[in-house]
Amino acid sequence: MKIRIIGGGPAGLCFAALMKRDDPAHDIVIYERGPRDATWGFGIVFSDRALEFLRADDGDMYRLLSPHMETWPNLTIVHNDTRIPVSGNGFAAIGRLQLLSLLYAHAQKLGVGIEFNSPIESLYDRERLGGADLIVGADGASSFVRHENEQRFGTICERRPNKFIWYGTSRVFDSLSLTFRETEHGVFCAHHYRYSPSMSTFLVEVEEETWKRADFEHMGPEDTIRHCEQIFAKDLGAHPLLCNYSYWRQFQVIWNERWSVDNVVLVGDALRTAHFSIGSGTRLAMEDAIALRKALRETGSVPEVLARFRELRLPPMKKIWDAANVSLRWYEHMGENMKLDPVEFAYSYMTRTGRVNHAAVRRRDLGLAEAYERLHPEVKAA
C-alpha cells in the first residue's frame, strides 16, 4: 500500500512502524510540520493499566519505551497542606521529546520515511499525497485535515472554561501528585510528576474566575511564572518553573461523528481529545494505531478497513472519552470541592468519573476507604 501520514506524533509513528513491520514493501511517508528535535511541553504520563495494552499488542514498542520511563506505584493528593497518599494507582512517565525521538528512530529503522519541517496544507497536494491508497490525519488537536473537512467529519468542538499552563521544573517528585491550594483569588491546582531522573512536569490549572481575579490576563510570561511559583512555593522548594512554549490555554473537547472521508482517516487527538486529568491521550493515540493496523489485516478494500476501524475502536475509546469529560468537569468545580474534608476530597477525586465505586476504592486503598467510612458510616453499612 501507499500510505501517507500527516503528523509525526505517537499515533502516526506507531501506525507507520506497525505497518512497515507487517510488510516492508508498504510505501509509507510521514510529513511532520516541525523539526525533529523540538516539541512543546515536557513529560507525558501513562497509567500502569494503559501500558498493558502496549505489552499485549506491540511488544517491540513496549520493550523500546519501558527502560526510559519513570515509574511509581501510587498517587498523592494534596489538600492545602494535608497530603493523602493513595495506593493502587501505578503510573509511568517519559519526556515528550524523548518519546518522539525513540519513535522516530524506531520507525526509520523499519524503513518509514519521515520528512520534517514539511507542513501539509491541503489534501489536494498531489506531489506528496497524490496516488495514496490511505491518508492518515494524525496532526493533533488543531488538525488541518479535520478543520478542512469539518462538515464531512461531523466535527464537534467545545472549548472548556478552565485555564491551564504547562510548565516543567527541576524539582523531582516521588509520585504523580495533584496539589490543590486555596488562595485569595481561588483554588490553584498543580498536576505534577517526574518524567526523568532530573525533571518533572508541572501543569497549573485554575477555574476561569480564579484566572480573572488573579489578573493573569494582564501579566507577561515572567510575572505569570513568578505568581505560580509563589502559590506552589512549598511544593517546589527552591526549584524554579521552566517554560517551553508555555501559555494559558483552554482544553478543547473534540469529537467526530464520522472518522473518515473518502480515503482519509483521523487518529489520535485529530479524531478526539481526552482531558489530561486521566492521563490517556497518548494511550488512545497509540491504541488508534493498533486498531487501524488490525482493521487493515482483517479486511480488504479501504472503505471496509475504515468501517472496521471505527467498529473496533468506538466502544473502548468512547468509555475513556466519556470518563475524561466527567473528570474535567470535576476540576471546573474544584473551588467548591475544596470545602470538603481532606479525606472526603480525596475520595471525591478517586470516584469522580463514576467508574470507581466504594468497593473499588477498598480494593485499591483500604486506608482511604476506611477513613471515609469513619466519616460516612452509612457507606460501610451499604
mmCIF file of C-alpha atoms in Angstrom:
data_model
loop_
_atom_site.group_PDB
_atom_site.id
_atom_site.type_symbol
_atom_site.label_atom_id
_atom_site.label_comp_id
_atom_site.label_asym_id
_atom_site.label_seq_id
_atom_site.Cartn_x
_atom_site.Cartn_y
_atom_site.Cartn_z
ATOM 1 C CA MET A 1 0.000 0.000 0.000
ATOM 2 C CA LYS A 2 0.943 3.613 -0.494
ATOM 3 C CA ILE A 3 0.284 5.286 2.848
ATOM 4 C CA ARG A 4 0.805 8.956 3.619
ATOM 5 C CA ILE A 5 0.621 10.167 7.212
ATOM 6 C CA ILE A 6 0.145 13.817 8.124
ATOM 7 C CA GLY A 7 1.656 14.462 11.555
ATOM 8 C CA GLY A 8 4.597 12.854 13.334
ATOM 9 C CA GLY A 9 3.066 12.273 16.756
ATOM 10 C CA PRO A 10 2.644 8.956 18.586
ATOM 11 C CA ALA A 11 -0.419 7.842 16.582
ATOM 12 C CA GLY A 12 1.153 8.338 13.173
ATOM 13 C CA LEU A 13 4.546 6.961 14.189
ATOM 14 C CA CYS A 14 3.125 3.832 15.817
ATOM 15 C CA PHE A 15 0.849 3.091 12.870
ATOM 16 C CA ALA A 16 3.690 3.554 10.391
ATOM 17 C CA ALA A 17 6.019 1.261 12.358
ATOM 18 C CA LEU A 18 3.387 -1.469 12.726
ATOM 19 C CA MET A 19 2.521 -1.411 9.043
ATOM 20 C CA LYS A 20 6.147 -1.416 7.912
ATOM 21 C CA ARG A 21 6.904 -4.318 10.250
ATOM 22 C CA ASP A 22 3.984 -6.263 8.778
ATOM 23 C CA ASP A 23 5.168 -5.702 5.209
ATOM 24 C CA PRO A 24 8.405 -3.845 4.365
ATOM 25 C CA ALA A 25 7.053 -3.311 0.835
ATOM 26 C CA HIS A 26 4.486 -0.769 2.067
ATOM 27 C CA ASP A 27 5.361 2.731 0.809
ATOM 28 C CA ILE A 28 4.965 4.870 3.936
ATOM 29 C CA VAL A 29 5.937 8.504 4.418
ATOM 30 C CA ILE A 30 5.186 10.756 7.397
ATOM 31 C CA TYR A 31 5.037 14.527 6.934
ATOM 32 C CA GLU A 32 5.793 16.412 10.144
ATOM 33 C CA ARG A 33 5.459 20.198 10.180
ATOM 34 C CA GLY A 34 8.028 20.726 12.958
ATOM 35 C CA PRO A 35 11.752 19.973 13.261
ATOM 36 C CA ARG A 36 12.992 16.648 14.549
ATOM 37 C CA ASP A 37 14.467 17.905 17.790
ATOM 38 C CA ALA A 38 11.747 20.224 19.095
ATOM 39 C CA THR A 39 8.405 19.788 20.806
ATOM 40 C CA TRP A 40 6.237 21.850 23.124
ATOM 41 C CA GLY A 41 5.556 20.676 26.638
ATOM 42 C CA PHE A 42 7.509 18.476 28.990
ATOM 43 C CA GLY A 43 6.588 14.963 30.171
ATOM 44 C CA ILE A 44 3.601 12.735 29.471
ATOM 45 C CA VAL A 45 2.157 10.122 31.807
ATOM 46 C CA PHE A 46 0.545 6.696 31.396
ATOM 47 C CA SER A 47 -1.344 4.677 33.973
ATOM 48 C CA ASP A 48 0.119 1.224 34.542
ATOM 49 C CA ARG A 49 -3.062 -0.246 33.086
ATOM 50 C CA ALA A 50 -2.555 1.876 29.977
ATOM 51 C CA LEU A 51 0.854 0.310 29.395
ATOM 52 C CA GLU A 52 -0.592 -3.185 29.469
ATOM 53 C CA PHE A 53 -2.281 -2.652 26.101
ATOM 54 C CA LEU A 54 1.135 -1.910 24.597
ATOM 55 C CA ARG A 55 2.721 -5.006 26.110
ATOM 56 C CA ALA A 56 -0.090 -7.140 24.643
ATOM 57 C CA ASP A 57 -0.403 -5.550 21.182
ATOM 58 C CA ASP A 58 3.062 -4.233 20.361
ATOM 59 C CA GLY A 59 5.721 -5.977 22.402
ATOM 60 C CA ASP A 60 8.539 -4.379 20.399
ATOM 61 C CA MET A 61 7.299 -0.900 21.238
ATOM 62 C CA TYR A 62 6.791 -1.801 24.890
ATOM 63 C CA ARG A 63 10.365 -3.109 25.169
ATOM 64 C CA LEU A 64 11.667 0.002 23.397
ATOM 65 C CA LEU A 65 9.955 2.515 25.675
ATOM 66 C CA SER A 66 9.903 0.801 29.086
ATOM 67 C CA PRO A 67 13.594 1.260 30.002
ATOM 68 C CA HIS A 68 13.252 5.016 29.526
ATOM 69 C CA MET A 69 10.202 5.506 31.742
ATOM 70 C CA GLU A 70 9.991 6.712 35.313
ATOM 71 C CA THR A 71 7.549 4.572 37.317
ATOM 72 C CA TRP A 72 5.850 4.717 40.723
ATOM 73 C CA PRO A 73 3.083 2.703 42.419
ATOM 74 C CA ASN A 74 0.779 5.394 43.793
ATOM 75 C CA LEU A 75 -0.500 8.948 43.578
ATOM 76 C CA THR A 76 -0.636 11.744 46.126
ATOM 77 C CA ILE A 77 -3.488 14.205 46.640
ATOM 78 C CA VAL A 78 -2.595 17.396 48.486
ATOM 79 C CA HIS A 79 -5.447 19.410 50.029
ATOM 80 C CA ASN A 80 -3.657 22.622 51.059
ATOM 81 C CA ASP A 81 -1.079 21.169 53.490
ATOM 82 C CA THR A 82 -2.721 17.785 54.032
ATOM 83 C CA ARG A 83 -1.076 15.048 51.964
ATOM 84 C CA ILE A 84 -3.107 11.930 51.237
ATOM 85 C CA PRO A 85 -1.175 9.102 49.534
ATOM 86 C CA VAL A 86 -3.479 6.829 47.507
ATOM 87 C CA SER A 87 -2.243 3.338 46.659
ATOM 88 C CA GLY A 88 -3.319 1.016 43.888
ATOM 89 C CA ASN A 89 -2.748 3.531 41.107
ATOM 90 C CA GLY A 90 0.574 2.943 39.347
ATOM 91 C CA PHE A 91 1.927 5.271 36.659
ATOM 92 C CA ALA A 92 4.806 5.668 34.220
ATOM 93 C CA ALA A 93 6.089 8.845 32.564
ATOM 94 C CA ILE A 94 8.513 9.860 29.852
ATOM 95 C CA GLY A 95 9.623 13.155 28.333
ATOM 96 C CA ARG A 96 7.583 14.047 25.264
ATOM 97 C CA LEU A 97 10.666 14.783 23.170
ATOM 98 C CA GLN A 98 12.356 11.572 24.307
ATOM 99 C CA LEU A 99 9.253 9.562 23.412
ATOM 100 C CA LEU A 100 9.101 11.091 19.951
ATOM 101 C CA SER A 101 12.849 10.631 19.394
ATOM 102 C CA LEU A 102 12.583 6.934 20.251
ATOM 103 C CA LEU A 103 9.581 6.530 17.949
ATOM 104 C CA TYR A 104 11.297 8.398 15.108
ATOM 105 C CA ALA A 105 14.360 6.140 15.302
ATOM 106 C CA HIS A 106 12.208 3.004 15.566
ATOM 107 C CA ALA A 107 10.089 3.903 12.533
ATOM 108 C CA GLN A 108 13.054 4.930 10.404
ATOM 109 C CA LYS A 109 14.930 1.745 11.274
ATOM 110 C CA LEU A 110 11.981 -0.175 9.842
ATOM 111 C CA GLY A 111 12.144 1.880 6.636
ATOM 112 C CA VAL A 112 9.478 4.534 7.237
ATOM 113 C CA GLY A 113 10.219 7.849 5.537
ATOM 114 C CA ILE A 114 9.864 10.914 7.774
ATOM 115 C CA GLU A 115 10.050 14.408 6.312
ATOM 116 C CA PHE A 116 10.483 17.089 8.983
ATOM 117 C CA ASN A 117 9.684 20.778 8.524
ATOM 118 C CA SER A 118 7.132 19.623 5.952
ATOM 119 C CA PRO A 119 3.671 21.008 6.666
ATOM 120 C CA ILE A 120 0.844 19.693 4.518
ATOM 121 C CA GLU A 121 -1.675 22.458 3.918
ATOM 122 C CA SER A 122 -4.087 20.762 1.547
ATOM 123 C CA LEU A 123 -5.340 17.258 0.933
ATOM 124 C CA TYR A 124 -5.045 18.152 -2.753
ATOM 125 C CA ASP A 125 -1.246 18.278 -2.502
ATOM 126 C CA ARG A 126 -0.755 15.955 -5.469
ATOM 127 C CA GLU A 127 3.022 15.969 -5.297
ATOM 128 C CA ARG A 128 3.100 14.446 -1.814
ATOM 129 C CA LEU A 129 -0.343 12.889 -1.325
ATOM 130 C CA GLY A 130 -1.322 12.016 -4.872
ATOM 131 C CA GLY A 131 -1.930 8.333 -5.547
ATOM 132 C CA ALA A 132 -2.021 7.372 -1.864
ATOM 133 C CA ASP A 133 -4.233 4.403 -1.030
ATOM 134 C CA LEU A 134 -4.689 5.728 2.514
ATOM 135 C CA ILE A 135 -4.102 9.156 4.058
ATOM 136 C CA VAL A 136 -3.906 9.289 7.858
ATOM 137 C CA GLY A 137 -4.677 12.561 9.610
ATOM 138 C CA ALA A 138 -2.527 12.359 12.730
ATOM 139 C CA ASP A 139 -1.909 16.079 13.066
ATOM 140 C CA GLY A 140 -3.191 16.697 16.576
ATOM 141 C CA ALA A 141 -5.973 18.645 18.228
ATOM 142 C CA SER A 142 -5.563 21.598 15.850
ATOM 143 C CA SER A 143 -5.653 19.245 12.843
ATOM 144 C CA PHE A 144 -5.899 20.970 9.470
ATOM 145 C CA VAL A 145 -7.121 17.659 7.994
ATOM 146 C CA ARG A 146 -10.154 17.761 10.264
ATOM 147 C CA HIS A 147 -10.637 21.513 10.011
ATOM 148 C CA GLU A 148 -10.628 21.385 6.203
ATOM 149 C CA ASN A 149 -13.462 18.840 6.260
ATOM 150 C CA GLU A 150 -15.368 19.609 9.477
ATOM 151 C CA GLN A 151 -18.829 19.220 7.964
ATOM 152 C CA ARG A 152 -17.989 15.911 6.344
ATOM 153 C CA PHE A 153 -16.413 14.564 9.531
ATOM 154 C CA GLY A 154 -19.272 15.895 11.647
ATOM 155 C CA THR A 155 -16.840 17.668 13.976
ATOM 156 C CA ILE A 156 -17.956 18.838 17.409
ATOM 157 C CA CYS A 157 -15.535 21.109 19.266
ATOM 158 C CA GLU A 158 -16.184 22.634 22.681
ATOM 159 C CA ARG A 159 -13.729 24.899 24.473
ATOM 160 C CA ARG A 160 -13.985 24.352 28.239
ATOM 161 C CA PRO A 161 -13.717 27.300 30.678
ATOM 162 C CA ASN A 162 -10.799 26.263 32.915
ATOM 163 C CA LYS A 163 -7.370 27.698 32.111
ATOM 164 C CA PHE A 164 -4.156 25.688 32.270
ATOM 165 C CA ILE A 165 -0.487 26.267 31.566
ATOM 166 C CA TRP A 166 2.129 23.561 31.058
ATOM 167 C CA TYR A 167 5.448 24.112 32.842
ATOM 168 C CA GLY A 168 8.364 21.954 33.851
ATOM 169 C CA THR A 169 10.606 22.030 36.906
ATOM 170 C CA SER A 170 13.880 20.565 38.128
ATOM 171 C CA ARG A 171 12.129 19.503 41.344
ATOM 172 C CA VAL A 172 11.759 15.714 41.161
ATOM 173 C CA PHE A 173 8.597 14.314 42.751
ATOM 174 C CA ASP A 174 8.131 10.868 44.280
ATOM 175 C CA SER A 175 4.758 10.226 42.665
ATOM 176 C CA LEU A 176 2.100 11.659 40.443
ATOM 177 C CA SER A 177 0.727 14.432 42.641
ATOM 178 C CA LEU A 178 -2.364 16.590 42.464
ATOM 179 C CA THR A 179 -1.818 19.622 44.661
ATOM 180 C CA PHE A 180 -4.744 21.960 45.390
ATOM 181 C CA ARG A 181 -4.043 25.234 47.166
ATOM 182 C CA GLU A 182 -6.565 27.855 48.244
ATOM 183 C CA THR A 183 -5.546 31.464 47.644
ATOM 184 C CA GLU A 184 -7.187 34.863 47.900
ATOM 185 C CA HIS A 185 -8.114 34.547 44.227
ATOM 186 C CA GLY A 186 -9.416 30.979 44.311
ATOM 187 C CA VAL A 187 -8.087 27.422 44.091
ATOM 188 C CA PHE A 188 -4.927 26.624 42.143
ATOM 189 C CA CYS A 189 -4.275 23.016 41.108
ATOM 190 C CA ALA A 190 -0.925 21.591 40.031
ATOM 191 C CA HIS A 191 -0.656 18.266 38.196
ATOM 192 C CA HIS A 192 2.968 17.270 38.715
ATOM 193 C CA TYR A 193 5.143 14.190 38.264
ATOM 194 C CA ARG A 194 8.702 13.325 37.329
ATOM 195 C CA TYR A 195 9.388 12.166 33.797
ATOM 196 C CA SER A 196 13.166 11.779 34.064
ATOM 197 C CA PRO A 197 15.651 11.446 36.937
ATOM 198 C CA SER A 198 16.108 15.221 36.912
ATOM 199 C CA MET A 199 12.885 16.765 35.561
ATOM 200 C CA SER A 200 9.162 16.923 36.268
ATOM 201 C CA THR A 201 6.064 18.184 34.527
ATOM 202 C CA PHE A 202 4.245 20.903 36.476
ATOM 203 C CA LEU A 203 0.901 21.799 34.907
ATOM 204 C CA VAL A 204 -1.093 24.546 36.640
ATOM 205 C CA GLU A 205 -4.885 24.672 36.266
ATOM 206 C CA VAL A 206 -7.397 27.225 37.564
ATOM 207 C CA GLU A 207 -11.067 27.962 37.150
ATOM 208 C CA GLU A 208 -11.854 30.818 34.803
ATOM 209 C CA GLU A 209 -12.984 33.178 37.579
ATOM 210 C CA THR A 210 -9.811 32.470 39.552
ATOM 211 C CA TRP A 211 -7.759 33.301 36.457
ATOM 212 C CA LYS A 212 -9.598 36.594 36.101
ATOM 213 C CA ARG A 213 -9.301 37.538 39.781
ATOM 214 C CA ALA A 214 -5.560 36.860 39.717
ATOM 215 C CA ASP A 215 -5.348 39.223 36.723
ATOM 216 C CA PHE A 216 -3.328 36.792 34.588
ATOM 217 C CA GLU A 217 -4.802 38.478 31.529
ATOM 218 C CA HIS A 218 -2.511 41.452 32.141
ATOM 219 C CA MET A 219 0.597 39.508 33.229
ATOM 220 C CA GLY A 220 3.523 38.755 30.967
ATOM 221 C CA PRO A 221 5.223 35.323 30.942
ATOM 222 C CA GLU A 222 7.725 36.182 33.678
ATOM 223 C CA ASP A 223 5.137 37.615 36.058
ATOM 224 C CA THR A 224 2.915 34.590 35.409
ATOM 225 C CA ILE A 225 5.730 32.197 36.330
ATOM 226 C CA ARG A 226 6.610 34.180 39.453
ATOM 227 C CA HIS A 227 2.996 34.161 40.605
ATOM 228 C CA CYS A 228 2.655 30.388 40.124
ATOM 229 C CA GLU A 229 5.988 29.819 41.878
ATOM 230 C CA GLN A 230 4.724 31.794 44.878
ATOM 231 C CA ILE A 231 1.474 29.819 45.036
ATOM 232 C CA PHE A 232 3.340 26.487 44.984
ATOM 233 C CA ALA A 233 6.472 27.553 46.872
ATOM 234 C CA LYS A 234 6.025 24.783 49.473
ATOM 235 C CA ASP A 235 5.817 22.180 46.703
ATOM 236 C CA LEU A 236 8.639 23.478 44.512
ATOM 237 C CA GLY A 237 11.133 24.185 47.285
ATOM 238 C CA ALA A 238 13.894 26.311 45.786
ATOM 239 C CA HIS A 239 13.299 24.973 42.262
ATOM 240 C CA PRO A 240 12.022 27.285 39.521
ATOM 241 C CA LEU A 241 9.289 26.687 36.979
ATOM 242 C CA LEU A 242 10.552 26.338 33.409
ATOM 243 C CA CYS A 243 8.892 27.405 30.150
ATOM 244 C CA ASN A 244 8.637 25.614 26.833
ATOM 245 C CA TYR A 245 6.020 27.324 24.685
ATOM 246 C CA SER A 246 4.073 27.746 27.939
ATOM 247 C CA TYR A 247 0.967 29.923 27.810
ATOM 248 C CA TRP A 248 -2.546 29.856 29.217
ATOM 249 C CA ARG A 249 -4.905 27.752 27.168
ATOM 250 C CA GLN A 250 -8.315 26.127 27.449
ATOM 251 C CA PHE A 251 -8.943 22.473 26.817
ATOM 252 C CA GLN A 252 -10.848 21.679 23.635
ATOM 253 C CA VAL A 253 -13.177 18.691 23.760
ATOM 254 C CA ILE A 254 -13.182 17.312 20.214
ATOM 255 C CA TRP A 255 -15.341 14.582 18.748
ATOM 256 C CA ASN A 256 -16.078 13.486 15.186
ATOM 257 C CA GLU A 257 -19.255 11.659 14.260
ATOM 258 C CA ARG A 258 -17.545 10.277 11.164
ATOM 259 C CA TRP A 259 -13.947 9.135 11.364
ATOM 260 C CA SER A 260 -13.109 9.012 7.673
ATOM 261 C CA VAL A 261 -13.790 10.867 4.451
ATOM 262 C CA ASP A 262 -13.034 9.015 1.213
ATOM 263 C CA ASN A 263 -9.564 7.503 1.820
ATOM 264 C CA VAL A 264 -8.686 9.908 4.663
ATOM 265 C CA VAL A 265 -8.955 8.757 8.287
ATOM 266 C CA LEU A 266 -8.377 10.607 11.558
ATOM 267 C CA VAL A 267 -6.440 9.195 14.512
ATOM 268 C CA GLY A 268 -5.158 10.489 17.852
ATOM 269 C CA ASP A 269 -6.091 13.980 19.015
ATOM 270 C CA ALA A 270 -7.220 14.856 15.490
ATOM 271 C CA LEU A 271 -10.011 12.310 15.987
ATOM 272 C CA ARG A 272 -10.891 13.132 19.608
ATOM 273 C CA THR A 273 -9.278 14.644 22.653
ATOM 274 C CA ALA A 274 -9.274 13.248 26.194
ATOM 275 C CA HIS A 275 -8.651 15.567 29.141
ATOM 276 C CA PHE A 276 -5.164 15.319 30.627
ATOM 277 C CA SER A 277 -6.573 14.565 34.097
ATOM 278 C CA ILE A 278 -6.976 10.891 33.183
ATOM 279 C CA GLY A 279 -3.554 10.543 31.512
ATOM 280 C CA SER A 280 -4.858 8.680 28.464
ATOM 281 C CA GLY A 281 -4.283 10.946 25.451
ATOM 282 C CA THR A 282 -1.115 9.239 24.229
ATOM 283 C CA ARG A 283 -2.524 5.831 25.105
ATOM 284 C CA LEU A 284 -5.615 6.493 22.968
ATOM 285 C CA ALA A 285 -3.456 7.672 20.084
ATOM 286 C CA MET A 286 -1.361 4.506 20.139
ATOM 287 C CA GLU A 287 -4.424 2.303 20.507
ATOM 288 C CA ASP A 288 -5.874 4.005 17.423
ATOM 289 C CA ALA A 289 -2.759 2.977 15.510
ATOM 290 C CA ILE A 290 -3.024 -0.622 16.700
ATOM 291 C CA ALA A 291 -6.724 -0.845 15.784
ATOM 292 C CA LEU A 292 -6.225 0.683 12.322
ATOM 293 C CA ARG A 293 -3.454 -1.791 11.603
ATOM 294 C CA LYS A 294 -5.685 -4.637 12.813
ATOM 295 C CA ALA A 295 -8.508 -3.482 10.537
ATOM 296 C CA LEU A 296 -6.121 -3.498 7.589
ATOM 297 C CA ARG A 297 -5.078 -7.064 8.365
ATOM 298 C CA GLU A 298 -8.685 -8.252 8.729
ATOM 299 C CA THR A 299 -10.364 -6.683 5.720
ATOM 300 C CA GLY A 300 -9.752 -5.870 2.087
ATOM 301 C CA SER A 301 -10.791 -2.571 0.496
ATOM 302 C CA VAL A 302 -10.063 0.789 2.104
ATOM 303 C CA PRO A 303 -13.767 1.566 2.752
ATOM 304 C CA GLU A 304 -14.106 -1.791 4.553
ATOM 305 C CA VAL A 305 -10.933 -1.095 6.531
ATOM 306 C CA LEU A 306 -12.141 2.299 7.713
ATOM 307 C CA ALA A 307 -15.551 0.947 8.693
ATOM 308 C CA ARG A 308 -13.880 -1.885 10.612
ATOM 309 C CA PHE A 309 -11.502 0.544 12.344
ATOM 310 C CA ARG A 310 -14.428 2.508 13.750
ATOM 311 C CA GLU A 311 -16.216 -0.680 14.748
ATOM 312 C CA LEU A 312 -13.174 -1.910 16.672
ATOM 313 C CA ARG A 313 -12.290 1.356 18.378
ATOM 314 C CA LEU A 314 -15.565 3.063 19.189
ATOM 315 C CA PRO A 315 -16.730 1.012 22.229
ATOM 316 C CA PRO A 316 -13.491 1.016 24.287
ATOM 317 C CA MET A 317 -12.486 4.521 23.261
ATOM 318 C CA LYS A 318 -15.892 6.045 23.992
ATOM 319 C CA LYS A 319 -15.751 4.741 27.582
ATOM 320 C CA ILE A 320 -12.469 6.554 28.222
ATOM 321 C CA TRP A 321 -13.628 9.685 26.396
ATOM 322 C CA ASP A 322 -16.817 9.859 28.462
ATOM 323 C CA ALA A 323 -14.839 9.377 31.687
ATOM 324 C CA ALA A 324 -12.411 12.132 30.679
ATOM 325 C CA ASN A 325 -15.270 14.557 30.116
ATOM 326 C CA VAL A 326 -16.720 13.817 33.556
ATOM 327 C CA SER A 327 -13.262 14.243 35.072
ATOM 328 C CA LEU A 328 -12.660 17.647 33.526
ATOM 329 C CA ARG A 329 -15.968 18.895 34.930
ATOM 330 C CA TRP A 330 -14.858 17.872 38.427
ATOM 331 C CA TYR A 331 -11.923 20.288 38.011
ATOM 332 C CA GLU A 332 -14.310 23.011 36.871
ATOM 333 C CA HIS A 333 -15.834 22.850 40.378
ATOM 334 C CA MET A 334 -12.642 22.340 42.366
ATOM 335 C CA GLY A 335 -13.239 25.543 44.336
ATOM 336 C CA GLU A 336 -16.490 24.080 45.652
ATOM 337 C CA ASN A 337 -14.900 20.659 46.139
ATOM 338 C CA MET A 338 -12.152 22.150 48.310
ATOM 339 C CA LYS A 339 -14.749 22.863 51.010
ATOM 340 C CA LEU A 340 -14.773 19.119 51.712
ATOM 341 C CA ASP A 341 -12.750 17.494 54.487
ATOM 342 C CA PRO A 342 -9.378 16.355 53.010
ATOM 343 C CA VAL A 343 -10.411 12.675 53.171
ATOM 344 C CA GLU A 344 -13.754 13.418 51.544
ATOM 345 C CA PHE A 345 -11.950 15.498 48.942
ATOM 346 C CA ALA A 346 -9.558 12.675 48.044
ATOM 347 C CA TYR A 347 -12.444 10.206 47.952
ATOM 348 C CA SER A 348 -14.433 12.547 45.707
ATOM 349 C CA TYR A 349 -11.452 12.755 43.384
ATOM 350 C CA MET A 350 -10.999 8.983 43.195
ATOM 351 C CA THR A 351 -14.690 8.388 42.430
ATOM 352 C CA ARG A 352 -15.216 11.446 40.217
ATOM 353 C CA THR A 353 -15.821 9.627 36.904
ATOM 354 C CA GLY A 354 -18.320 7.108 38.268
ATOM 355 C CA ARG A 355 -16.123 4.228 37.110
ATOM 356 C CA VAL A 356 -14.699 3.623 40.616
ATOM 357 C CA ASN A 357 -17.211 2.734 43.320
ATOM 358 C CA HIS A 358 -16.642 2.230 47.039
ATOM 359 C CA ALA A 359 -15.791 -1.447 46.619
ATOM 360 C CA ALA A 360 -13.116 -0.471 44.100
ATOM 361 C CA VAL A 361 -11.703 2.134 46.489
ATOM 362 C CA ARG A 362 -11.469 -0.564 49.188
ATOM 363 C CA ARG A 363 -9.571 -2.840 46.811
ATOM 364 C CA ARG A 364 -7.171 -0.103 45.780
ATOM 365 C CA ASP A 365 -6.616 1.685 49.085
ATOM 366 C CA LEU A 366 -8.217 0.192 52.177
ATOM 367 C CA GLY A 367 -6.901 3.032 54.354
ATOM 368 C CA LEU A 368 -8.678 5.711 52.310
ATOM 369 C CA ALA A 369 -11.878 3.667 52.223
ATOM 370 C CA GLU A 370 -11.877 3.122 55.988
ATOM 371 C CA ALA A 371 -11.106 6.805 56.669
ATOM 372 C CA TYR A 372 -14.103 7.736 54.502
ATOM 373 C CA GLU A 373 -16.285 5.140 56.253
ATOM 374 C CA ARG A 374 -15.499 6.725 59.616
ATOM 375 C CA LEU A 375 -16.933 9.974 58.269
ATOM 376 C CA HIS A 376 -19.794 8.205 56.481
ATOM 377 C CA PRO A 377 -20.740 5.007 58.355
ATOM 378 C CA GLU A 378 -23.746 4.551 56.075
ATOM 379 C CA VAL A 379 -21.390 3.726 53.187
ATOM 380 C CA LYS A 380 -19.886 0.750 55.004
ATOM 381 C CA ALA A 381 -23.322 -0.462 56.025
ATOM 382 C CA ALA A 382 -24.434 -0.371 52.400
#
